Amino acid sequence: MGLIKLKNIKVYAYHGCLIEEKKIGSDYRVDLKVKADLSQSAVSDRLSETVDYVHLNHIVKEEMAIPSKLLEHAAERILVRILDEISLVDKVIVNVSKINPPIGGNVEMVTITRSKSR
C-alpha cells in the first residue's frame, strides 16, 4: 500500500449559496490524499503502473470549475471521479477549503473533509 498527497491545489471557483459568490467567485484550496497499491510501480518504474498525480490534479480542477452551492457537493464529485477513473485507487480523502469565506468575521478559511473507499 502507498499514499500519494497533493497539497494546496489552488483554484478560483464560483461555489456558494449567495448570489455574489456565484458572480464574483473566490479562492479555494484542495488537498488530496490517495491510498493505492504502489508496489508494482515501485519495482517497474513505469508511470502506467501507478496513480498519475497529473491526472488527479486535472480531475480536481475540472470538478472545481463546476459551480456548486456546497463544498461537500464539489468534494463528492472529485471523490467519485477519482474512484471511477483510476482503478488503482482504494481510498480517497479530499479537503476543500474556501479562503476568506464571507461569514461576517475574520476567518482565514473554512474546510470540509470527505472520504470514499472502494
Short mmCIF file of N, CA and C in Angstrom, two decimals:
data_model
loop_
_atom_site.label_atom_id
_atom_site.label_comp_id
_atom_site.label_asym_id
_atom_site.label_seq_id
_atom_site.Cartn_x
_atom_site.Cartn_y
_atom_site.Cartn_z
N MET A 1 0.85 -1.18 0.00
CA MET A 1 0.00 0.00 0.00
C MET A 1 0.88 1.23 0.00
N GLY A 2 0.36 2.29 -0.56
CA GLY A 2 1.10 3.54 -0.59
C GLY A 2 0.16 4.72 -0.48
N LEU A 3 0.73 5.89 -0.39
CA LEU A 3 -0.03 7.11 -0.20
C LEU A 3 0.53 8.18 -1.12
N ILE A 4 -0.35 8.84 -1.85
CA ILE A 4 0.03 9.98 -2.68
C ILE A 4 -0.75 11.18 -2.17
N LYS A 5 -0.05 12.28 -1.93
CA LYS A 5 -0.69 13.50 -1.43
C LYS A 5 -0.47 14.64 -2.42
N LEU A 6 -1.51 15.36 -2.70
CA LEU A 6 -1.41 16.62 -3.43
C LEU A 6 -1.86 17.70 -2.46
N LYS A 7 -0.96 18.60 -2.12
CA LYS A 7 -1.25 19.62 -1.12
C LYS A 7 -1.38 21.00 -1.76
N ASN A 8 -2.38 21.71 -1.32
CA ASN A 8 -2.57 23.11 -1.67
C ASN A 8 -2.75 23.33 -3.18
N ILE A 9 -3.67 22.58 -3.78
CA ILE A 9 -4.05 22.84 -5.17
C ILE A 9 -4.89 24.11 -5.14
N LYS A 10 -4.41 25.15 -5.79
CA LYS A 10 -5.09 26.45 -5.75
C LYS A 10 -5.98 26.61 -6.99
N VAL A 11 -7.24 26.94 -6.73
CA VAL A 11 -8.18 27.18 -7.84
C VAL A 11 -9.04 28.39 -7.51
N TYR A 12 -9.53 29.02 -8.56
CA TYR A 12 -10.51 30.10 -8.41
C TYR A 12 -11.82 29.53 -8.93
N ALA A 13 -12.87 29.60 -8.11
CA ALA A 13 -14.13 28.95 -8.48
C ALA A 13 -15.31 29.76 -7.98
N TYR A 14 -16.49 29.27 -8.32
CA TYR A 14 -17.74 30.01 -8.07
C TYR A 14 -18.72 29.17 -7.27
N HIS A 15 -18.35 28.78 -6.06
CA HIS A 15 -19.21 27.99 -5.20
C HIS A 15 -19.82 28.86 -4.11
N GLY A 16 -21.02 28.51 -3.69
CA GLY A 16 -21.65 29.21 -2.58
C GLY A 16 -23.14 29.37 -2.77
N CYS A 17 -23.81 29.71 -1.69
CA CYS A 17 -25.26 29.90 -1.71
C CYS A 17 -25.65 31.34 -2.01
N LEU A 18 -24.73 32.26 -1.79
CA LEU A 18 -25.02 33.67 -2.05
C LEU A 18 -24.85 34.00 -3.53
N ILE A 19 -25.71 34.86 -4.03
CA ILE A 19 -25.65 35.27 -5.44
C ILE A 19 -24.28 35.88 -5.75
N GLU A 20 -23.76 36.68 -4.83
CA GLU A 20 -22.47 37.33 -5.03
C GLU A 20 -21.34 36.32 -5.22
N GLU A 21 -21.40 35.21 -4.48
CA GLU A 21 -20.36 34.19 -4.58
C GLU A 21 -20.32 33.57 -5.97
N LYS A 22 -21.48 33.42 -6.57
CA LYS A 22 -21.54 32.82 -7.91
C LYS A 22 -21.13 33.80 -8.99
N LYS A 23 -21.23 35.11 -8.72
CA LYS A 23 -20.83 36.12 -9.70
C LYS A 23 -19.35 36.48 -9.57
N ILE A 24 -18.92 36.69 -8.35
CA ILE A 24 -17.56 37.18 -8.09
C ILE A 24 -16.55 36.05 -8.02
N GLY A 25 -16.93 34.94 -7.41
CA GLY A 25 -16.01 33.83 -7.22
C GLY A 25 -15.12 34.03 -6.01
N SER A 26 -14.26 33.05 -5.78
CA SER A 26 -13.41 33.08 -4.61
C SER A 26 -12.22 32.13 -4.81
N ASP A 27 -11.23 32.29 -3.97
CA ASP A 27 -10.08 31.40 -3.98
C ASP A 27 -10.38 30.16 -3.14
N TYR A 28 -9.92 29.02 -3.64
CA TYR A 28 -10.11 27.74 -2.95
C TYR A 28 -8.79 26.99 -2.89
N ARG A 29 -8.72 26.12 -1.90
CA ARG A 29 -7.57 25.23 -1.74
C ARG A 29 -8.12 23.81 -1.65
N VAL A 30 -7.51 22.90 -2.39
CA VAL A 30 -7.90 21.50 -2.33
C VAL A 30 -6.67 20.66 -1.98
N ASP A 31 -6.85 19.75 -1.02
CA ASP A 31 -5.81 18.82 -0.64
C ASP A 31 -6.35 17.40 -0.83
N LEU A 32 -5.55 16.56 -1.46
CA LEU A 32 -5.94 15.18 -1.73
C LEU A 32 -4.99 14.21 -1.04
N LYS A 33 -5.55 13.11 -0.57
CA LYS A 33 -4.75 12.00 -0.08
C LYS A 33 -5.33 10.75 -0.73
N VAL A 34 -4.51 10.02 -1.47
CA VAL A 34 -4.96 8.86 -2.22
C VAL A 34 -4.19 7.64 -1.75
N LYS A 35 -4.92 6.60 -1.34
CA LYS A 35 -4.29 5.34 -0.93
C LYS A 35 -4.43 4.36 -2.08
N ALA A 36 -3.31 3.73 -2.43
CA ALA A 36 -3.29 2.79 -3.56
C ALA A 36 -2.14 1.81 -3.39
N ASP A 37 -2.23 0.72 -4.11
CA ASP A 37 -1.14 -0.25 -4.12
C ASP A 37 -0.07 0.24 -5.10
N LEU A 38 1.03 0.71 -4.56
CA LEU A 38 2.12 1.27 -5.37
C LEU A 38 3.29 0.30 -5.49
N SER A 39 3.12 -0.94 -5.06
CA SER A 39 4.22 -1.89 -5.04
C SER A 39 4.73 -2.24 -6.43
N GLN A 40 3.83 -2.38 -7.40
CA GLN A 40 4.26 -2.74 -8.75
C GLN A 40 5.06 -1.61 -9.40
N SER A 41 4.56 -0.40 -9.29
CA SER A 41 5.26 0.73 -9.90
C SER A 41 6.59 1.03 -9.19
N ALA A 42 6.66 0.70 -7.91
CA ALA A 42 7.91 0.91 -7.17
C ALA A 42 9.03 0.04 -7.74
N VAL A 43 8.68 -1.13 -8.29
CA VAL A 43 9.65 -2.04 -8.88
C VAL A 43 9.86 -1.73 -10.37
N SER A 44 8.76 -1.50 -11.09
CA SER A 44 8.84 -1.35 -12.55
C SER A 44 9.31 0.03 -13.00
N ASP A 45 9.07 1.07 -12.20
CA ASP A 45 9.41 2.44 -12.55
C ASP A 45 8.61 2.92 -13.77
N ARG A 46 7.38 2.42 -13.91
CA ARG A 46 6.52 2.79 -15.05
C ARG A 46 5.34 3.63 -14.59
N LEU A 47 5.14 4.76 -15.24
CA LEU A 47 4.02 5.64 -14.94
C LEU A 47 2.68 4.93 -15.15
N SER A 48 2.61 4.06 -16.13
CA SER A 48 1.36 3.35 -16.43
C SER A 48 0.93 2.40 -15.32
N GLU A 49 1.82 2.14 -14.36
CA GLU A 49 1.51 1.20 -13.28
C GLU A 49 1.35 1.88 -11.93
N THR A 50 1.11 3.19 -11.97
CA THR A 50 0.93 3.93 -10.72
C THR A 50 -0.24 4.89 -10.88
N VAL A 51 -0.48 5.68 -9.85
CA VAL A 51 -1.50 6.72 -9.88
C VAL A 51 -0.82 8.00 -10.34
N ASP A 52 -1.23 8.48 -11.49
CA ASP A 52 -0.62 9.68 -12.08
C ASP A 52 -1.18 10.93 -11.39
N TYR A 53 -0.34 11.65 -10.67
CA TYR A 53 -0.82 12.83 -9.95
C TYR A 53 -1.21 13.97 -10.87
N VAL A 54 -0.74 13.94 -12.12
CA VAL A 54 -1.21 14.91 -13.11
C VAL A 54 -2.70 14.68 -13.38
N HIS A 55 -3.09 13.42 -13.48
CA HIS A 55 -4.50 13.07 -13.68
C HIS A 55 -5.33 13.50 -12.47
N LEU A 56 -4.82 13.28 -11.27
CA LEU A 56 -5.53 13.71 -10.06
C LEU A 56 -5.75 15.22 -10.06
N ASN A 57 -4.72 15.97 -10.38
CA ASN A 57 -4.82 17.43 -10.42
C ASN A 57 -5.84 17.88 -11.47
N HIS A 58 -5.84 17.22 -12.61
CA HIS A 58 -6.78 17.53 -13.69
C HIS A 58 -8.23 17.33 -13.23
N ILE A 59 -8.50 16.23 -12.55
CA ILE A 59 -9.84 15.95 -12.04
C ILE A 59 -10.28 17.04 -11.07
N VAL A 60 -9.40 17.40 -10.15
CA VAL A 60 -9.73 18.45 -9.17
C VAL A 60 -10.08 19.75 -9.88
N LYS A 61 -9.27 20.17 -10.81
CA LYS A 61 -9.51 21.45 -11.50
C LYS A 61 -10.81 21.42 -12.30
N GLU A 62 -11.09 20.32 -12.98
CA GLU A 62 -12.33 20.23 -13.75
C GLU A 62 -13.56 20.25 -12.85
N GLU A 63 -13.52 19.51 -11.76
CA GLU A 63 -14.70 19.45 -10.88
C GLU A 63 -14.89 20.75 -10.09
N MET A 64 -13.82 21.40 -9.73
CA MET A 64 -13.95 22.69 -9.03
C MET A 64 -14.46 23.78 -9.96
N ALA A 65 -14.33 23.61 -11.25
CA ALA A 65 -14.83 24.60 -12.22
C ALA A 65 -16.35 24.54 -12.38
N ILE A 66 -16.98 23.50 -11.87
CA ILE A 66 -18.44 23.36 -11.94
C ILE A 66 -19.04 23.97 -10.67
N PRO A 67 -19.81 25.06 -10.79
CA PRO A 67 -20.36 25.71 -9.59
C PRO A 67 -21.27 24.80 -8.78
N SER A 68 -21.13 24.90 -7.46
CA SER A 68 -21.97 24.17 -6.51
C SER A 68 -22.36 25.13 -5.40
N LYS A 69 -23.48 24.86 -4.77
CA LYS A 69 -23.86 25.65 -3.59
C LYS A 69 -22.96 25.28 -2.41
N LEU A 70 -22.67 23.98 -2.29
CA LEU A 70 -21.93 23.48 -1.13
C LEU A 70 -20.58 22.87 -1.50
N LEU A 71 -19.60 23.08 -0.65
CA LEU A 71 -18.29 22.47 -0.85
C LEU A 71 -18.38 20.96 -0.82
N GLU A 72 -19.30 20.44 -0.03
CA GLU A 72 -19.49 18.99 0.06
C GLU A 72 -19.83 18.38 -1.29
N HIS A 73 -20.61 19.10 -2.07
CA HIS A 73 -21.03 18.62 -3.39
C HIS A 73 -19.83 18.57 -4.34
N ALA A 74 -19.01 19.61 -4.33
CA ALA A 74 -17.80 19.61 -5.17
C ALA A 74 -16.86 18.49 -4.74
N ALA A 75 -16.70 18.29 -3.44
CA ALA A 75 -15.83 17.23 -2.93
C ALA A 75 -16.33 15.85 -3.36
N GLU A 76 -17.63 15.64 -3.31
CA GLU A 76 -18.20 14.35 -3.70
C GLU A 76 -17.91 14.05 -5.17
N ARG A 77 -18.04 15.04 -6.02
CA ARG A 77 -17.75 14.84 -7.45
C ARG A 77 -16.29 14.46 -7.66
N ILE A 78 -15.39 15.08 -6.92
CA ILE A 78 -13.96 14.75 -7.02
C ILE A 78 -13.73 13.31 -6.59
N LEU A 79 -14.30 12.91 -5.47
CA LEU A 79 -14.14 11.54 -4.97
C LEU A 79 -14.64 10.51 -5.97
N VAL A 80 -15.83 10.73 -6.48
CA VAL A 80 -16.45 9.78 -7.41
C VAL A 80 -15.62 9.64 -8.68
N ARG A 81 -15.18 10.76 -9.24
CA ARG A 81 -14.38 10.70 -10.48
C ARG A 81 -13.06 9.98 -10.28
N ILE A 82 -12.39 10.23 -9.18
CA ILE A 82 -11.11 9.57 -8.95
C ILE A 82 -11.31 8.06 -8.86
N LEU A 83 -12.31 7.62 -8.11
CA LEU A 83 -12.55 6.18 -7.99
C LEU A 83 -13.03 5.57 -9.30
N ASP A 84 -13.79 6.33 -10.09
CA ASP A 84 -14.27 5.83 -11.39
C ASP A 84 -13.16 5.73 -12.43
N GLU A 85 -12.25 6.69 -12.42
CA GLU A 85 -11.25 6.80 -13.49
C GLU A 85 -9.91 6.14 -13.18
N ILE A 86 -9.60 5.92 -11.92
CA ILE A 86 -8.28 5.40 -11.57
C ILE A 86 -8.46 4.13 -10.73
N SER A 87 -8.36 3.00 -11.40
CA SER A 87 -8.67 1.71 -10.77
C SER A 87 -7.71 1.32 -9.65
N LEU A 88 -6.50 1.83 -9.64
CA LEU A 88 -5.54 1.50 -8.59
C LEU A 88 -5.89 2.11 -7.24
N VAL A 89 -6.71 3.14 -7.25
CA VAL A 89 -7.03 3.86 -6.02
C VAL A 89 -8.01 3.05 -5.17
N ASP A 90 -7.66 2.86 -3.89
CA ASP A 90 -8.52 2.15 -2.94
C ASP A 90 -9.33 3.12 -2.08
N LYS A 91 -8.72 4.26 -1.75
CA LYS A 91 -9.39 5.24 -0.90
C LYS A 91 -8.92 6.64 -1.25
N VAL A 92 -9.84 7.59 -1.16
CA VAL A 92 -9.52 9.00 -1.41
C VAL A 92 -10.04 9.83 -0.24
N ILE A 93 -9.22 10.75 0.20
CA ILE A 93 -9.62 11.74 1.20
C ILE A 93 -9.39 13.11 0.57
N VAL A 94 -10.42 13.95 0.58
CA VAL A 94 -10.28 15.27 -0.02
C VAL A 94 -10.71 16.34 0.99
N ASN A 95 -9.91 17.40 1.05
CA ASN A 95 -10.25 18.60 1.81
C ASN A 95 -10.48 19.72 0.81
N VAL A 96 -11.61 20.38 0.91
CA VAL A 96 -11.90 21.54 0.07
C VAL A 96 -12.06 22.73 1.00
N SER A 97 -11.26 23.76 0.77
CA SER A 97 -11.25 24.94 1.63
C SER A 97 -11.61 26.19 0.84
N LYS A 98 -12.49 27.00 1.41
CA LYS A 98 -12.79 28.31 0.84
C LYS A 98 -11.96 29.32 1.62
N ILE A 99 -11.14 30.07 0.89
CA ILE A 99 -10.26 31.06 1.50
C ILE A 99 -11.07 32.35 1.75
N ASN A 100 -10.91 32.94 2.93
CA ASN A 100 -11.62 34.16 3.32
C ASN A 100 -13.12 34.07 3.04
N PRO A 101 -13.81 33.12 3.65
CA PRO A 101 -15.24 32.96 3.39
C PRO A 101 -16.05 34.16 3.89
N PRO A 102 -17.14 34.48 3.19
CA PRO A 102 -17.97 35.63 3.60
C PRO A 102 -18.92 35.25 4.74
N ILE A 103 -18.37 35.09 5.95
CA ILE A 103 -19.21 34.65 7.06
C ILE A 103 -19.28 35.69 8.19
N GLY A 104 -18.96 36.93 7.85
CA GLY A 104 -19.11 38.00 8.84
C GLY A 104 -18.07 38.00 9.94
N GLY A 105 -16.88 37.56 9.62
CA GLY A 105 -15.80 37.57 10.61
C GLY A 105 -14.46 37.39 9.93
N ASN A 106 -13.40 37.52 10.70
CA ASN A 106 -12.06 37.38 10.17
C ASN A 106 -11.66 35.90 10.25
N VAL A 107 -11.99 35.15 9.20
CA VAL A 107 -11.72 33.72 9.16
C VAL A 107 -10.84 33.43 7.95
N GLU A 108 -9.70 32.81 8.18
CA GLU A 108 -8.77 32.53 7.08
C GLU A 108 -9.37 31.60 6.04
N MET A 109 -9.98 30.50 6.51
CA MET A 109 -10.59 29.56 5.58
C MET A 109 -11.55 28.66 6.32
N VAL A 110 -12.48 28.11 5.55
CA VAL A 110 -13.36 27.08 6.07
C VAL A 110 -13.10 25.83 5.23
N THR A 111 -13.01 24.67 5.88
CA THR A 111 -12.63 23.44 5.19
C THR A 111 -13.62 22.32 5.49
N ILE A 112 -13.97 21.58 4.44
CA ILE A 112 -14.74 20.36 4.64
C ILE A 112 -13.84 19.18 4.21
N THR A 113 -14.04 18.07 4.87
CA THR A 113 -13.28 16.86 4.56
C THR A 113 -14.26 15.73 4.26
N ARG A 114 -14.00 15.05 3.16
CA ARG A 114 -14.82 13.90 2.77
C ARG A 114 -13.88 12.78 2.35
N SER A 115 -14.34 11.54 2.49
CA SER A 115 -13.55 10.40 2.03
C SER A 115 -14.48 9.35 1.43
N LYS A 116 -13.89 8.52 0.59
CA LYS A 116 -14.65 7.46 -0.06
C LYS A 116 -13.68 6.32 -0.36
N SER A 117 -14.16 5.11 -0.16
CA SER A 117 -13.35 3.92 -0.44
C SER A 117 -14.07 3.02 -1.43
N ARG A 118 -13.29 2.16 -2.05
CA ARG A 118 -13.86 1.15 -2.95
C ARG A 118 -14.61 0.11 -2.16
#
